[in-house]
Amino acid sequence: MAEMIVESTVKVGILLGVILTVVAYLVWAERKVSSWMQDRIGPNRVGPAGLLQPLADGVKLIFKEDIIPINAYRPFYLLAPMLALVAALTAFAVIPFSTSFELFGRHIDVWIADVNIGLLYILAVTSLNVYGLILAGWASGSKYSLLGGLRAAAQVISYELALGFSLIGILMVTGSFRLHEVASQQAGGFWHWNIIAQPLAFLVFFVAGFAETNRLPFDLPEAEQELVAGYHTEYSSMKFAMFFMAEYTHMITISALTVLLFLGGWHPPFFDLTSMGWSTAVVALAHLGVFSVKLGFLLFLFIWVRWTLPRFRYDQLMNLGWKVLLPIALVNIAYVGIGIALNLPWLGGFVS
Amino acid sequence: MADGLMEFVTFCITTAVAIISALFVVFHRNPIVNAVALVLHLCCIAVFFLLLSAPFLAAVQIIVYAGAILVLFLFVVMLLDLRAEMSRLRGSGGQVVLASGAVAGLLALLGIALRRSRQTFGLDLSAGEGFGAPEQVARALFTGDMIAFELASILLLVALVGALMLTQAHADPKER
Amino acid sequence: MVATDYYLIVSAVLFTIGVLGVLVRRNAIVMFMSIELMLNAVNLTLVAYARQFGSVEGQVFVFFVMTVAAAEAAVGLAIILAIFRKRRSTDVDDASLMRW
């Protein structure tokens, strides 16, 4: 019992450290990639190739003046960024990063909790994100913030539906909510990956993922040209940083989910690492490497799309979420249902 | 042993938070604080469901209740732009005393009912391992209770259409 | 292992707080929230009994109660919105046209 607590605490500590570092360097990556795409250099003064820039940004944000507007409702004004960040980080409790392994006679799982409702837990926690937006918008005591908050909330809950529906096809095939089972069923080469079997589901999930994280082309709620900065207009210094961190953490969550559900998780596209005869710890490390490469590519895709596509108008956004993505997800469910009934071989594992 | 202790401590803390947030829902002036307190209360109920071997229901509770219904409540409260003064407690002091008396009576009645009907629920449960897992609930939903499931979806469709009809702004006052 | 009795007592207390809310508040939306409190207390009872008797039907019933609560909240709030448009007030004491 105590041993489980110690093990979980260590895992949580490592996970938090890794995730928050990745978030900080995602900011750097965003600025660098955007600068390359815009034919300029980007941050290159602080450290080699600007690699210490996140550190400088962090220090700057901590020392910035902490302004609280007079009309703000203080309890919720202070609670909202914390809620956003906590809801974004808690989703990582059930995400598996690699296969489990044996080390010094102990069996170690590379995830924090193995609950039988893994994917539902992530959906539940990410649906609590919307409260960070609404409370931030309302508690700031300003019209722009309220409008931005309501718009953001409407967008998030609309695309949550499409997100959930696109997952049903995967769940029908896998028969389990546990993410490591979904990932391990895609072993043995990239033709087993769910993106080949259910491309529509991947499309819907990824697009809905963009909308869930408020990233361009769906970032109307925080659009600079429209609503000053939407729901985080009135936030300064560390609270603003927490919103930013929450957004990037959410990006990592959606990317990790896409990798696990559609891109074969930690399995490499051509050969099977478990048949190499290595020890389980080395195999786990190799799997972690494959996972990280796929995750990195998806994060790059997020950044690439942001600096390429223009922003959606609000009615186009709502139209897309309700009238386009939702029907496509339903078609996908029908297709998977028929596929399971007809025993189509490329769909993958079957529920008995 | 330590397992039982952790469960008991979680139960006590969750009960305290649930009751306090319920009191906030009922007695605070600001309707947005009421709504957020209700969200906290719903999360406490979800924790209770987890303690009671109902993980699927806990997740559904947060996704549906806390993540959708309460967002609807918050939207309505913000769109109606209720001022805090509009949410005063009802009427004179006498009415509050009467209501509290009625509620105390109800609580006493529930306590008596609990006492009379109790079969001294000991620690022996009929629920085995894996009770309340999604597979089990899904099997019951899609085989035994299929009709109720379909009727519930029709109910939701009717509610959707009804809510849309009720909130349509009537552009032309002559046509209904 | 927390006995089922404790959950029933907690549920009774939460139910009565919900009843108190409906009786004492006169803002229609907050009355709705108190009704949600009552529904959740009943859900808690159902799940506690479901575990005690090992019957998953209790949990299925809770699932349907949540569905009905969602439908009721949507329609109820739509009605409140429609009334608010006419009267600019959500005070239930003001909506007393049909009282004799």
XYZ file of C-alpha atoms in Angstrom, chain A residues 92 95-97 179 205 250-262 265 291 295 298-299 302:
25
model
C -2.393 12.345 -18.209
C -2.255 7.856 -20.768
C 0.261 5.055 -21.312
C 3.539 6.135 -22.804
C -5.803 2.891 -23.692
C -11.005 13.309 -34.084
C -4.226 20.057 -23.853
C -2.464 20.000 -27.213
C -0.130 17.307 -25.910
C -3.102 15.331 -24.570
C -4.905 15.371 -27.908
C -1.714 14.444 -29.748
C -1.002 11.603 -27.326
C -4.550 10.320 -27.732
C -4.281 10.469 -31.518
C -1.037 8.523 -31.405
C -2.490 5.876 -29.102
C -5.817 5.489 -30.818
C -5.002 5.944 -34.473
C 0.722 3.918 -30.105
C 5.885 7.181 -29.127
C 3.970 12.701 -30.645
C 1.761 15.563 -34.366
C 2.759 18.562 -32.287
C -0.448 21.449 -34.778
